[in-house]
Amino acid sequence: MVGTQDGRFADFVSAHVPTKVKQSRHLISHDANSKSRVNSTPGILNVICKGSFYEREVVHVPKGHCSALNGAPPLMLCHKVTNAVRLVDPVTLRSFDIPTPEYWKRPLDSVCRRDHLTEYVVLNVDPVDRTEAGSTARHNLPGRGKMTLADVEVARACDLGVNDDRIVVRSHLGGFLRPGGRVMGYDLRTVNVSGLDDECLQGGRSRLGAKTDVVLVKKAPRAVTVDDINPALPIIRNIP
């Protein structure tokens, strides 16, 4: 059957990322005497995950989506991309799913990409009650016991020993962070967000004052030290 492999590939991709499938017919051969035609119907995919945004990036949510999602904030963190886009509000720990048909009506834009990540040092972690944050519903994110709200005091790793600049941010990673640890995050004060709705961005950043100026994303990868090397493993030395 012509197009079977194309259809299977389209189904596979559509199950993992939001896609838009366009069916087209191409003429393979034509016999003028018998007036017979042989056509092919491949599926042409328009995949949005490449070049639009990735997981763990801050995205700008258009007003239409905010209204449809019962007052979702205009700036949220992309938590997961499958056949739907899952967003999480790091200030309230509320999660929102945008199905593929709704996504294509109002595509999302990335505000902070992975190359904007900055390393911070955790100075203090103060747990926050979800009722105080305005969210009482149980979230459906993995790691339910670790995903907890907290006011986290951080300082940029590059500022240690240089200045005493500190900032307190509200984060959904309260269960993962400990004083003295390191975490990666986006500094919304230094990211160029030109071209987006300034009113929406101001509203997204001012919900809790300065506590949304930095969005913490994940624990920083720990550097490998000499103590981490297994002494039972042979040591390879450069022999001149």
JSON list of C-alpha atoms in Angstrom, two decimals:
[
{"chain": "A", "resi": 1, "resn": "MET", "atom": "CA", "xyz": [0.00, 0.00, 0.00]},
{"chain": "A", "resi": 2, "resn": "VAL", "atom": "CA", "xyz": [1.43, 3.32, -1.08]},
{"chain": "A", "resi": 3, "resn": "GLY", "atom": "CA", "xyz": [2.05, 5.71, 1.84]},
{"chain": "A", "resi": 4, "resn": "THR", "atom": "CA", "xyz": [1.95, 3.06, 4.60]},
{"chain": "A", "resi": 5, "resn": "GLN", "atom": "CA", "xyz": [5.47, 3.84, 5.81]},
{"chain": "A", "resi": 6, "resn": "ASP", "atom": "CA", "xyz": [4.77, 7.56, 5.64]},
{"chain": "A", "resi": 7, "resn": "GLY", "atom": "CA", "xyz": [1.63, 7.08, 7.72]},
{"chain": "A", "resi": 8, "resn": "ARG", "atom": "CA", "xyz": [3.46, 5.04, 10.34]},
{"chain": "A", "resi": 9, "resn": "PHE", "atom": "CA", "xyz": [6.19, 7.64, 10.61]},
{"chain": "A", "resi": 10, "resn": "ALA", "atom": "CA", "xyz": [3.59, 10.40, 10.92]},
{"chain": "A", "resi": 11, "resn": "ASP", "atom": "CA", "xyz": [1.81, 8.48, 13.70]},
{"chain": "A", "resi": 12, "resn": "PHE", "atom": "CA", "xyz": [5.11, 7.90, 15.53]},
{"chain": "A", "resi": 13, "resn": "VAL", "atom": "CA", "xyz": [6.15, 11.55, 15.41]},
{"chain": "A", "resi": 14, "resn": "SER", "atom": "CA", "xyz": [2.66, 12.78, 16.33]},
{"chain": "A", "resi": 15, "resn": "ALA", "atom": "CA", "xyz": [2.73, 10.61, 19.46]},
{"chain": "A", "resi": 16, "resn": "HIS", "atom": "CA", "xyz": [5.89, 12.32, 20.72]},
{"chain": "A", "resi": 17, "resn": "VAL", "atom": "CA", "xyz": [5.67, 15.97, 19.65]},
{"chain": "A", "resi": 18, "resn": "PRO", "atom": "CA", "xyz": [2.87, 18.33, 18.57]},
{"chain": "A", "resi": 19, "resn": "THR", "atom": "CA", "xyz": [2.78, 18.11, 14.79]},
{"chain": "A", "resi": 20, "resn": "LYS", "atom": "CA", "xyz": [0.71, 19.31, 11.91]},
{"chain": "A", "resi": 21, "resn": "VAL", "atom": "CA", "xyz": [0.28, 16.67, 9.17]},
{"chain": "A", "resi": 22, "resn": "LYS", "atom": "CA", "xyz": [-0.51, 17.74, 5.64]},
{"chain": "A", "resi": 23, "resn": "GLN", "atom": "CA", "xyz": [-1.49, 15.07, 3.10]},
{"chain": "A", "resi": 24, "resn": "SER", "atom": "CA", "xyz": [-0.43, 15.73, -0.49]},
{"chain": "A", "resi": 25, "resn": "ARG", "atom": "CA", "xyz": [-0.65, 13.74, -3.72]},
{"chain": "A", "resi": 26, "resn": "HIS", "atom": "CA", "xyz": [2.25, 13.50, -6.15]},
{"chain": "A", "resi": 27, "resn": "LEU", "atom": "CA", "xyz": [2.02, 12.11, -9.67]},
{"chain": "A", "resi": 28, "resn": "ILE", "atom": "CA", "xyz": [4.43, 9.21, -10.13]},
{"chain": "A", "resi": 29, "resn": "SER", "atom": "CA", "xyz": [3.55, 8.12, -13.68]},
{"chain": "A", "resi": 30, "resn": "HIS", "atom": "CA", "xyz": [0.87, 8.74, -16.31]},
{"chain": "A", "resi": 31, "resn": "ASP", "atom": "CA", "xyz": [-0.16, 6.62, -19.34]},
{"chain": "A", "resi": 32, "resn": "ALA", "atom": "CA", "xyz": [-1.88, 8.79, -21.96]},
{"chain": "A", "resi": 33, "resn": "ASN", "atom": "CA", "xyz": [-3.17, 5.76, -23.90]},
{"chain": "A", "resi": 34, "resn": "SER", "atom": "CA", "xyz": [-4.91, 4.00, -21.04]},
{"chain": "A", "resi": 35, "resn": "LYS", "atom": "CA", "xyz": [-5.43, 7.23, -19.10]},
{"chain": "A", "resi": 36, "resn": "SER", "atom": "CA", "xyz": [-4.09, 5.58, -15.98]},
{"chain": "A", "resi": 37, "resn": "ARG", "atom": "CA", "xyz": [-2.32, 7.49, -13.23]},
{"chain": "A", "resi": 38, "resn": "VAL", "atom": "CA", "xyz": [-0.14, 6.35, -10.35]},
{"chain": "A", "resi": 39, "resn": "ASN", "atom": "CA", "xyz": [-0.10, 8.71, -7.37]},
{"chain": "A", "resi": 40, "resn": "SER", "atom": "CA", "xyz": [1.75, 8.77, -4.07]},
{"chain": "A", "resi": 41, "resn": "THR", "atom": "CA", "xyz": [0.31, 10.29, -0.87]},
{"chain": "A", "resi": 42, "resn": "PRO", "atom": "CA", "xyz": [3.19, 10.97, 1.52]},
{"chain": "A", "resi": 43, "resn": "GLY", "atom": "CA", "xyz": [2.59, 12.75, 4.81]},
{"chain": "A", "resi": 44, "resn": "ILE", "atom": "CA", "xyz": [4.40, 16.07, 5.12]},
{"chain": "A", "resi": 45, "resn": "LEU", "atom": "CA", "xyz": [5.10, 16.88, 8.78]},
{"chain": "A", "resi": 46, "resn": "ASN", "atom": "CA", "xyz": [5.55, 20.31, 10.28]},
{"chain": "A", "resi": 47, "resn": "VAL", "atom": "CA", "xyz": [7.24, 19.61, 13.63]},
{"chain": "A", "resi": 48, "resn": "ILE", "atom": "CA", "xyz": [7.23, 22.43, 16.15]},
{"chain": "A", "resi": 49, "resn": "CYS", "atom": "CA", "xyz": [9.68, 21.23, 18.81]},
{"chain": "A", "resi": 50, "resn": "LYS", "atom": "CA", "xyz": [12.75, 22.06, 16.74]},
{"chain": "A", "resi": 51, "resn": "GLY", "atom": "CA", "xyz": [13.48, 25.75, 16.57]},
{"chain": "A", "resi": 52, "resn": "SER", "atom": "CA", "xyz": [10.45, 26.83, 18.67]},
{"chain": "A", "resi": 53, "resn": "PHE", "atom": "CA", "xyz": [11.23, 25.81, 22.23]},
{"chain": "A", "resi": 54, "resn": "TYR", "atom": "CA", "xyz": [12.53, 22.90, 24.24]},
{"chain": "A", "resi": 55, "resn": "GLU", "atom": "CA", "xyz": [11.84, 21.44, 27.64]},
{"chain": "A", "resi": 56, "resn": "ARG", "atom": "CA", "xyz": [13.03, 23.54, 30.59]},
{"chain": "A", "resi": 57, "resn": "GLU", "atom": "CA", "xyz": [12.75, 26.80, 28.69]},
{"chain": "A", "resi": 58, "resn": "VAL", "atom": "CA", "xyz": [10.64, 29.81, 29.69]},
{"chain": "A", "resi": 59, "resn": "VAL", "atom": "CA", "xyz": [7.89, 30.45, 27.15]},
{"chain": "A", "resi": 60, "resn": "HIS", "atom": "CA", "xyz": [5.50, 33.32, 26.55]},
{"chain": "A", "resi": 61, "resn": "VAL", "atom": "CA", "xyz": [1.86, 32.20, 26.60]},
{"chain": "A", "resi": 62, "resn": "PRO", "atom": "CA", "xyz": [-0.48, 34.28, 24.37]},
{"chain": "A", "resi": 63, "resn": "LYS", "atom": "CA", "xyz": [-3.57, 35.87, 25.92]},
{"chain": "A", "resi": 64, "resn": "GLY", "atom": "CA", "xyz": [-5.88, 33.38, 24.21]},
{"chain": "A", "resi": 65, "resn": "HIS", "atom": "CA", "xyz": [-4.19, 30.44, 25.93]},
{"chain": "A", "resi": 66, "resn": "CYS", "atom": "CA", "xyz": [-4.15, 32.26, 29.28]},
{"chain": "A", "resi": 67, "resn": "SER", "atom": "CA", "xyz": [-7.92, 32.71, 29.13]},
{"chain": "A", "resi": 68, "resn": "ALA", "atom": "CA", "xyz": [-8.55, 29.13, 28.01]},
{"chain": "A", "resi": 69, "resn": "LEU", "atom": "CA", "xyz": [-6.37, 27.81, 30.84]},
{"chain": "A", "resi": 70, "resn": "ASN", "atom": "CA", "xyz": [-8.37, 29.62, 33.55]},
{"chain": "A", "resi": 71, "resn": "GLY", "atom": "CA", "xyz": [-6.09, 32.56, 34.10]},
{"chain": "A", "resi": 72, "resn": "ALA", "atom": "CA", "xyz": [-2.68, 31.01, 33.48]},
{"chain": "A", "resi": 73, "resn": "PRO", "atom": "CA", "xyz": [0.25, 33.45, 33.79]},
{"chain": "A", "resi": 74, "resn": "PRO", "atom": "CA", "xyz": [1.88, 34.78, 30.59]},
{"chain": "A", "resi": 75, "resn": "LEU", "atom": "CA", "xyz": [5.32, 33.40, 31.48]},
{"chain": "A", "resi": 76, "resn": "MET", "atom": "CA", "xyz": [5.70, 29.72, 32.34]},
{"chain": "A", "resi": 77, "resn": "LEU", "atom": "CA", "xyz": [8.27, 26.96, 32.23]},
{"chain": "A", "resi": 78, "resn": "CYS", "atom": "CA", "xyz": [7.98, 24.24, 29.59]},
{"chain": "A", "resi": 79, "resn": "HIS", "atom": "CA", "xyz": [8.07, 21.03, 31.61]},
{"chain": "A", "resi": 80, "resn": "LYS", "atom": "CA", "xyz": [7.49, 18.41, 28.93]},
{"chain": "A", "resi": 81, "resn": "VAL", "atom": "CA", "xyz": [6.73, 18.14, 25.21]},
{"chain": "A", "resi": 82, "resn": "THR", "atom": "CA", "xyz": [4.85, 15.07, 23.94]},
{"chain": "A", "resi": 83, "resn": "ASN", "atom": "CA", "xyz": [1.69, 15.08, 21.84]},
{"chain": "A", "resi": 84, "resn": "ALA", "atom": "CA", "xyz": [0.74, 17.98, 24.11]},
{"chain": "A", "resi": 85, "resn": "VAL", "atom": "CA", "xyz": [2.77, 20.80, 25.66]},
{"chain": "A", "resi": 86, "resn": "ARG", "atom": "CA", "xyz": [2.89, 20.70, 29.45]},
{"chain": "A", "resi": 87, "resn": "LEU", "atom": "CA", "xyz": [3.66, 23.99, 31.18]},
{"chain": "A", "resi": 88, "resn": "VAL", "atom": "CA", "xyz": [4.27, 24.63, 34.87]},
{"chain": "A", "resi": 89, "resn": "ASP", "atom": "CA", "xyz": [3.98, 27.85, 36.83]},
{"chain": "A", "resi": 90, "resn": "PRO", "atom": "CA", "xyz": [7.02, 27.79, 39.16]},
{"chain": "A", "resi": 91, "resn": "VAL", "atom": "CA", "xyz": [5.39, 30.32, 41.50]},
{"chain": "A", "resi": 92, "resn": "THR", "atom": "CA", "xyz": [2.22, 28.33, 42.27]},
{"chain": "A", "resi": 93, "resn": "LEU", "atom": "CA", "xyz": [3.18, 24.81, 41.08]},
{"chain": "A", "resi": 94, "resn": "ARG", "atom": "CA", "xyz": [0.12, 24.66, 38.83]},
{"chain": "A", "resi": 95, "resn": "SER", "atom": "CA", "xyz": [0.56, 22.68, 35.61]},
{"chain": "A", "resi": 96, "resn": "PHE", "atom": "CA", "xyz": [-1.27, 23.21, 32.33]},
{"chain": "A", "resi": 97, "resn": "ASP", "atom": "CA", "xyz": [-1.57, 21.00, 29.25]},
{"chain": "A", "resi": 98, "resn": "ILE", "atom": "CA", "xyz": [-2.04, 22.50, 25.79]},
{"chain": "A", "resi": 99, "resn": "PRO", "atom": "CA", "xyz": [-3.18, 19.85, 23.26]},
{"chain": "A", "resi": 100, "resn": "THR", "atom": "CA", "xyz": [-1.89, 19.90, 19.71]},
{"chain": "A", "resi": 101, "resn": "PRO", "atom": "CA", "xyz": [-4.99, 21.47, 18.05]},
{"chain": "A", "resi": 102, "resn": "GLU", "atom": "CA", "xyz": [-5.03, 24.33, 20.56]},
{"chain": "A", "resi": 103, "resn": "TYR", "atom": "CA", "xyz": [-1.29, 24.86, 20.28]},
{"chain": "A", "resi": 104, "resn": "TRP", "atom": "CA", "xyz": [-1.42, 25.41, 16.52]},
{"chain": "A", "resi": 105, "resn": "LYS", "atom": "CA", "xyz": [-4.07, 28.11, 16.94]},
{"chain": "A", "resi": 106, "resn": "ARG", "atom": "CA", "xyz": [-1.66, 30.21, 19.03]},
{"chain": "A", "resi": 107, "resn": "PRO", "atom": "CA", "xyz": [1.95, 28.92, 18.92]},
{"chain": "A", "resi": 108, "resn": "LEU", "atom": "CA", "xyz": [4.17, 29.65, 21.89]},
{"chain": "A", "resi": 109, "resn": "ASP", "atom": "CA", "xyz": [7.39, 31.66, 21.80]},
{"chain": "A", "resi": 110, "resn": "SER", "atom": "CA", "xyz": [10.53, 30.96, 23.81]},
{"chain": "A", "resi": 111, "resn": "VAL", "atom": "CA", "xyz": [11.65, 33.82, 26.05]},
{"chain": "A", "resi": 112, "resn": "CYS", "atom": "CA", "xyz": [14.65, 32.13, 27.71]},
{"chain": "A", "resi": 113, "resn": "ARG", "atom": "CA", "xyz": [16.63, 29.42, 25.97]},
{"chain": "A", "resi": 114, "resn": "ARG", "atom": "CA", "xyz": [19.13, 26.98, 27.43]},
{"chain": "A", "resi": 115, "resn": "ASP", "atom": "CA", "xyz": [22.10, 29.14, 26.48]},
{"chain": "A", "resi": 116, "resn": "HIS", "atom": "CA", "xyz": [20.67, 31.80, 28.84]},
{"chain": "A", "resi": 117, "resn": "LEU", "atom": "CA", "xyz": [21.03, 29.54, 31.89]},
{"chain": "A", "resi": 118, "resn": "THR", "atom": "CA", "xyz": [23.01, 30.97, 34.81]},
{"chain": "A", "resi": 119, "resn": "GLU", "atom": "CA", "xyz": [24.49, 29.03, 37.73]},
{"chain": "A", "resi": 120, "resn": "TYR", "atom": "CA", "xyz": [23.40, 30.06, 41.22]},
{"chain": "A", "resi": 121, "resn": "VAL", "atom": "CA", "xyz": [24.47, 29.03, 44.73]},
{"chain": "A", "resi": 122, "resn": "VAL", "atom": "CA", "xyz": [21.64, 28.15, 47.13]},
{"chain": "A", "resi": 123, "resn": "LEU", "atom": "CA", "xyz": [21.95, 30.08, 50.40]},
{"chain": "A", "resi": 124, "resn": "ASN", "atom": "CA", "xyz": [18.66, 29.25, 52.10]},
{"chain": "A", "resi": 125, "resn": "VAL", "atom": "CA", "xyz": [15.46, 27.28, 51.42]},
{"chain": "A", "resi": 126, "resn": "ASP", "atom": "CA", "xyz": [12.21, 28.27, 53.16]},
{"chain": "A", "resi": 127, "resn": "PRO", "atom": "CA", "xyz": [9.22, 25.98, 52.37]},
{"chain": "A", "resi": 128, "resn": "VAL", "atom": "CA", "xyz": [5.97, 27.73, 51.39]},
{"chain": "A", "resi": 129, "resn": "ASP", "atom": "CA", "xyz": [2.43, 26.47, 51.95]},
{"chain": "A", "resi": 130, "resn": "ARG", "atom": "CA", "xyz": [0.63, 26.05, 48.62]},
{"chain": "A", "resi": 131, "resn": "THR", "atom": "CA", "xyz": [-2.48, 27.72, 50.02]},
{"chain": "A", "resi": 132, "resn": "GLU", "atom": "CA", "xyz": [-0.43, 30.84, 50.64]},
{"chain": "A", "resi": 133, "resn": "ALA", "atom": "CA", "xyz": [0.77, 30.70, 47.03]},
{"chain": "A", "resi": 134, "resn": "GLY", "atom": "CA", "xyz": [-2.81, 30.54, 45.74]},
{"chain": "A", "resi": 135, "resn": "SER", "atom": "CA", "xyz": [-2.76, 26.94, 44.52]},
{"chain": "A", "resi": 136, "resn": "THR", "atom": "CA", "xyz": [-4.45, 24.15, 46.47]},
{"chain": "A", "resi": 137, "resn": "ALA", "atom": "CA", "xyz": [-4.95, 21.54, 43.73]},
{"chain": "A", "resi": 138, "resn": "ARG", "atom": "CA", "xyz": [-2.57, 18.59, 43.54]},
{"chain": "A", "resi": 139, "resn": "HIS", "atom": "CA", "xyz": [-0.23, 18.85, 40.62]},
{"chain": "A", "resi": 140, "resn": "ASN", "atom": "CA", "xyz": [0.27, 15.98, 38.17]},
{"chain": "A", "resi": 141, "resn": "LEU", "atom": "CA", "xyz": [4.01, 16.38, 37.72]},
{"chain": "A", "resi": 142, "resn": "PRO", "atom": "CA", "xyz": [6.44, 13.50, 38.25]},
{"chain": "A", "resi": 143, "resn": "GLY", "atom": "CA", "xyz": [8.28, 13.47, 41.55]},
{"chain": "A", "resi": 144, "resn": "ARG", "atom": "CA", "xyz": [5.25, 14.58, 43.56]},
{"chain": "A", "resi": 145, "resn": "GLY", "atom": "CA", "xyz": [7.19, 14.46, 46.83]},
{"chain": "A", "resi": 146, "resn": "LYS", "atom": "CA", "xyz": [10.07, 16.58, 45.50]},
{"chain": "A", "resi": 147, "resn": "MET", "atom": "CA", "xyz": [8.07, 19.19, 43.60]},
{"chain": "A", "resi": 148, "resn": "THR", "atom": "CA", "xyz": [7.30, 21.55, 46.48]},
{"chain": "A", "resi": 149, "resn": "LEU", "atom": "CA", "xyz": [7.14, 25.33, 46.70]},
{"chain": "A", "resi": 150, "resn": "ALA", "atom": "CA", "xyz": [9.81, 27.24, 48.57]},
{"chain": "A", "resi": 151, "resn": "ASP", "atom": "CA", "xyz": [11.30, 30.71, 48.81]},
{"chain": "A", "resi": 152, "resn": "VAL", "atom": "CA", "xyz": [14.91, 30.15, 47.81]},
{"chain": "A", "resi": 153, "resn": "GLU", "atom": "CA", "xyz": [17.68, 32.64, 48.51]},
{"chain": "A", "resi": 154, "resn": "VAL", "atom": "CA", "xyz": [20.35, 32.43, 45.81]},
{"chain": "A", "resi": 155, "resn": "ALA", "atom": "CA", "xyz": [23.41, 34.28, 44.58]},
{"chain": "A", "resi": 156, "resn": "ARG", "atom": "CA", "xyz": [25.09, 34.01, 41.22]},
{"chain": "A", "resi": 157, "resn": "ALA", "atom": "CA", "xyz": [28.08, 31.69, 41.38]},
{"chain": "A", "resi": 158, "resn": "CYS", "atom": "CA", "xyz": [30.21, 34.23, 39.53]},
{"chain": "A", "resi": 159, "resn": "ASP", "atom": "CA", "xyz": [29.43, 36.85, 42.22]},
{"chain": "A", "resi": 160, "resn": "LEU", "atom": "CA", "xyz": [30.86, 34.84, 45.12]},
{"chain": "A", "resi": 161, "resn": "GLY", "atom": "CA", "xyz": [33.77, 36.75, 46.60]},
{"chain": "A", "resi": 162, "resn": "VAL", "atom": "CA", "xyz": [33.04, 39.72, 44.33]},
{"chain": "A", "resi": 163, "resn": "ASN", "atom": "CA", "xyz": [29.86, 41.25, 45.77]},
{"chain": "A", "resi": 164, "resn": "ASP", "atom": "CA", "xyz": [27.05, 40.42, 48.17]},
{"chain": "A", "resi": 165, "resn": "ASP", "atom": "CA", "xyz": [24.17, 40.47, 45.69]},
{"chain": "A", "resi": 166, "resn": "ARG", "atom": "CA", "xyz": [21.42, 38.05, 46.75]},
{"chain": "A", "resi": 167, "resn": "ILE", "atom": "CA", "xyz": [17.90, 37.44, 45.56]},
{"chain": "A", "resi": 168, "resn": "VAL", "atom": "CA", "xyz": [14.93, 35.52, 47.00]},
{"chain": "A", "resi": 169, "resn": "VAL", "atom": "CA", "xyz": [12.85, 33.69, 44.40]},
{"chain": "A", "resi": 170, "resn": "ARG", "atom": "CA", "xyz": [9.86, 31.40, 44.67]},
{"chain": "A", "resi": 171, "resn": "SER", "atom": "CA", "xyz": [10.52, 28.03, 43.06]},
{"chain": "A", "resi": 172, "resn": "HIS", "atom": "CA", "xyz": [8.82, 24.70, 42.48]},
{"chain": "A", "resi": 173, "resn": "LEU", "atom": "CA", "xyz": [12.11, 22.89, 43.21]},
{"chain": "A", "resi": 174, "resn": "GLY", "atom": "CA", "xyz": [11.96, 23.27, 46.98]},
{"chain": "A", "resi": 175, "resn": "GLY", "atom": "CA", "xyz": [12.27, 19.53, 47.59]},
{"chain": "A", "resi": 176, "resn": "PHE", "atom": "CA", "xyz": [15.41, 19.25, 45.45]},
{"chain": "A", "resi": 177, "resn": "LEU", "atom": "CA", "xyz": [17.45, 22.16, 46.78]},
{"chain": "A", "resi": 178, "resn": "ARG", "atom": "CA", "xyz": [19.62, 22.40, 49.89]},
{"chain": "A", "resi": 179, "resn": "PRO", "atom": "CA", "xyz": [21.76, 25.28, 51.23]},
{"chain": "A", "resi": 180, "resn": "GLY", "atom": "CA", "xyz": [25.21, 25.09, 49.71]},
{"chain": "A", "resi": 181, "resn": "GLY", "atom": "CA", "xyz": [23.99, 23.36, 46.56]},
{"chain": "A", "resi": 182, "resn": "ARG", "atom": "CA", "xyz": [23.97, 24.81, 43.07]},
{"chain": "A", "resi": 183, "resn": "VAL", "atom": "CA", "xyz": [21.08, 25.34, 40.71]},
{"chain": "A", "resi": 184, "resn": "MET", "atom": "CA", "xyz": [20.63, 26.57, 37.15]},
{"chain": "A", "resi": 185, "resn": "GLY", "atom": "CA", "xyz": [18.13, 29.32, 36.38]},
{"chain": "A", "resi": 186, "resn": "TYR", "atom": "CA", "xyz": [17.08, 32.14, 34.07]},
{"chain": "A", "resi": 187, "resn": "ASP", "atom": "CA", "xyz": [17.54, 35.78, 35.07]},
{"chain": "A", "resi": 188, "resn": "LEU", "atom": "CA", "xyz": [14.54, 37.55, 33.54]},
{"chain": "A", "resi": 189, "resn": "ARG", "atom": "CA", "xyz": [16.09, 40.94, 34.34]},
{"chain": "A", "resi": 190, "resn": "THR", "atom": "CA", "xyz": [18.89, 40.44, 31.80]},
{"chain": "A", "resi": 191, "resn": "VAL", "atom": "CA", "xyz": [17.11, 38.53, 29.02]},
{"chain": "A", "resi": 192, "resn": "ASN", "atom": "CA", "xyz": [16.16, 40.47, 25.90]},
{"chain": "A", "resi": 193, "resn": "VAL", "atom": "CA", "xyz": [12.42, 39.99, 25.44]},
{"chain": "A", "resi": 194, "resn": "SER", "atom": "CA", "xyz": [11.87, 42.62, 22.76]},
{"chain": "A", "resi": 195, "resn": "GLY", "atom": "CA", "xyz": [8.97, 41.96, 20.41]},
{"chain": "A", "resi": 196, "resn": "LEU", "atom": "CA", "xyz": [6.70, 40.49, 23.08]},
{"chain": "A", "resi": 197, "resn": "ASP", "atom": "CA", "xyz": [3.80, 42.18, 24.81]},
{"chain": "A", "resi": 198, "resn": "ASP", "atom": "CA", "xyz": [5.42, 44.40, 27.47]},
{"chain": "A", "resi": 199, "resn": "GLU", "atom": "CA", "xyz": [2.19, 44.56, 29.48]},
{"chain": "A", "resi": 200, "resn": "CYS", "atom": "CA", "xyz": [1.98, 40.76, 29.65]},
{"chain": "A", "resi": 201, "resn": "LEU", "atom": "CA", "xyz": [5.63, 40.46, 30.63]},
{"chain": "A", "resi": 202, "resn": "GLN", "atom": "CA", "xyz": [5.26, 43.04, 33.38]},
{"chain": "A", "resi": 203, "resn": "GLY", "atom": "CA", "xyz": [2.26, 41.12, 34.70]},
{"chain": "A", "resi": 204, "resn": "GLY", "atom": "CA", "xyz": [4.14, 37.84, 34.58]},
{"chain": "A", "resi": 205, "resn": "ARG", "atom": "CA", "xyz": [7.12, 39.22, 36.49]},
{"chain": "A", "resi": 206, "resn": "SER", "atom": "CA", "xyz": [5.24, 41.27, 39.08]},
{"chain": "A", "resi": 207, "resn": "ARG", "atom": "CA", "xyz": [2.85, 38.67, 40.47]},
{"chain": "A", "resi": 208, "resn": "LEU", "atom": "CA", "xyz": [5.03, 38.31, 43.55]},
{"chain": "A", "resi": 209, "resn": "GLY", "atom": "CA", "xyz": [7.36, 41.26, 43.09]},
{"chain": "A", "resi": 210, "resn": "ALA", "atom": "CA", "xyz": [11.04, 40.37, 42.85]},
{"chain": "A", "resi": 211, "resn": "LYS", "atom": "CA", "xyz": [10.33, 36.71, 43.54]},
{"chain": "A", "resi": 212, "resn": "THR", "atom": "CA", "xyz": [9.78, 36.07, 39.84]},
{"chain": "A", "resi": 213, "resn": "ASP", "atom": "CA", "xyz": [12.87, 37.88, 38.54]},
{"chain": "A", "resi": 214, "resn": "VAL", "atom": "CA", "xyz": [14.72, 34.54, 38.43]},
{"chain": "A", "resi": 215, "resn": "VAL", "atom": "CA", "xyz": [13.23, 31.21, 37.34]},
{"chain": "A", "resi": 216, "resn": "LEU", "atom": "CA", "xyz": [15.07, 28.19, 38.75]},
{"chain": "A", "resi": 217, "resn": "VAL", "atom": "CA", "xyz": [15.06, 25.22, 36.41]},
{"chain": "A", "resi": 218, "resn": "LYS", "atom": "CA", "xyz": [17.21, 22.33, 37.63]},
{"chain": "A", "resi": 219, "resn": "LYS", "atom": "CA", "xyz": [20.03, 21.36, 39.94]},
{"chain": "A", "resi": 220, "resn": "ALA", "atom": "CA", "xyz": [23.42, 22.16, 38.50]},
{"chain": "A", "resi": 221, "resn": "PRO", "atom": "CA", "xyz": [25.49, 19.14, 37.45]},
{"chain": "A", "resi": 222, "resn": "ARG", "atom": "CA", "xyz": [28.08, 18.34, 40.08]},
{"chain": "A", "resi": 223, "resn": "ALA", "atom": "CA", "xyz": [31.68, 18.52, 38.96]},
{"chain": "A", "resi": 224, "resn": "VAL", "atom": "CA", "xyz": [33.67, 15.28, 39.14]},
{"chain": "A", "resi": 225, "resn": "THR", "atom": "CA", "xyz": [36.41, 15.41, 41.79]},
{"chain": "A", "resi": 226, "resn": "VAL", "atom": "CA", "xyz": [39.33, 13.15, 42.64]},
{"chain": "A", "resi": 227, "resn": "ASP", "atom": "CA", "xyz": [37.26, 11.61, 45.47]},
{"chain": "A", "resi": 228, "resn": "ASP", "atom": "CA", "xyz": [34.72, 10.37, 42.90]},
{"chain": "A", "resi": 229, "resn": "ILE", "atom": "CA", "xyz": [37.28, 8.21, 41.10]},
{"chain": "A", "resi": 230, "resn": "ASN", "atom": "CA", "xyz": [37.06, 4.52, 41.98]},
{"chain": "A", "resi": 231, "resn": "PRO", "atom": "CA", "xyz": [40.49, 3.48, 43.30]},
{"chain": "A", "resi": 232, "resn": "ALA", "atom": "CA", "xyz": [39.90, -0.05, 41.97]},
{"chain": "A", "resi": 233, "resn": "LEU", "atom": "CA", "xyz": [39.94, 1.24, 38.38]},
{"chain": "A", "resi": 234, "resn": "PRO", "atom": "CA", "xyz": [43.29, 1.37, 36.58]},
{"chain": "A", "resi": 235, "resn": "ILE", "atom": "CA", "xyz": [44.75, 4.84, 36.12]},
{"chain": "A", "resi": 236, "resn": "ILE", "atom": "CA", "xyz": [45.79, 5.67, 32.58]},
{"chain": "A", "resi": 237, "resn": "ARG", "atom": "CA", "xyz": [48.95, 7.76, 32.44]},
{"chain": "A", "resi": 238, "resn": "ASN", "atom": "CA", "xyz": [50.55, 9.41, 29.47]},
{"chain": "A", "resi": 239, "resn": "ILE", "atom": "CA", "xyz": [53.79, 7.59, 28.76]},
{"chain": "A", "resi": 240, "resn": "PRO", "atom": "CA", "xyz": [56.30, 9.67, 26.74]}
]
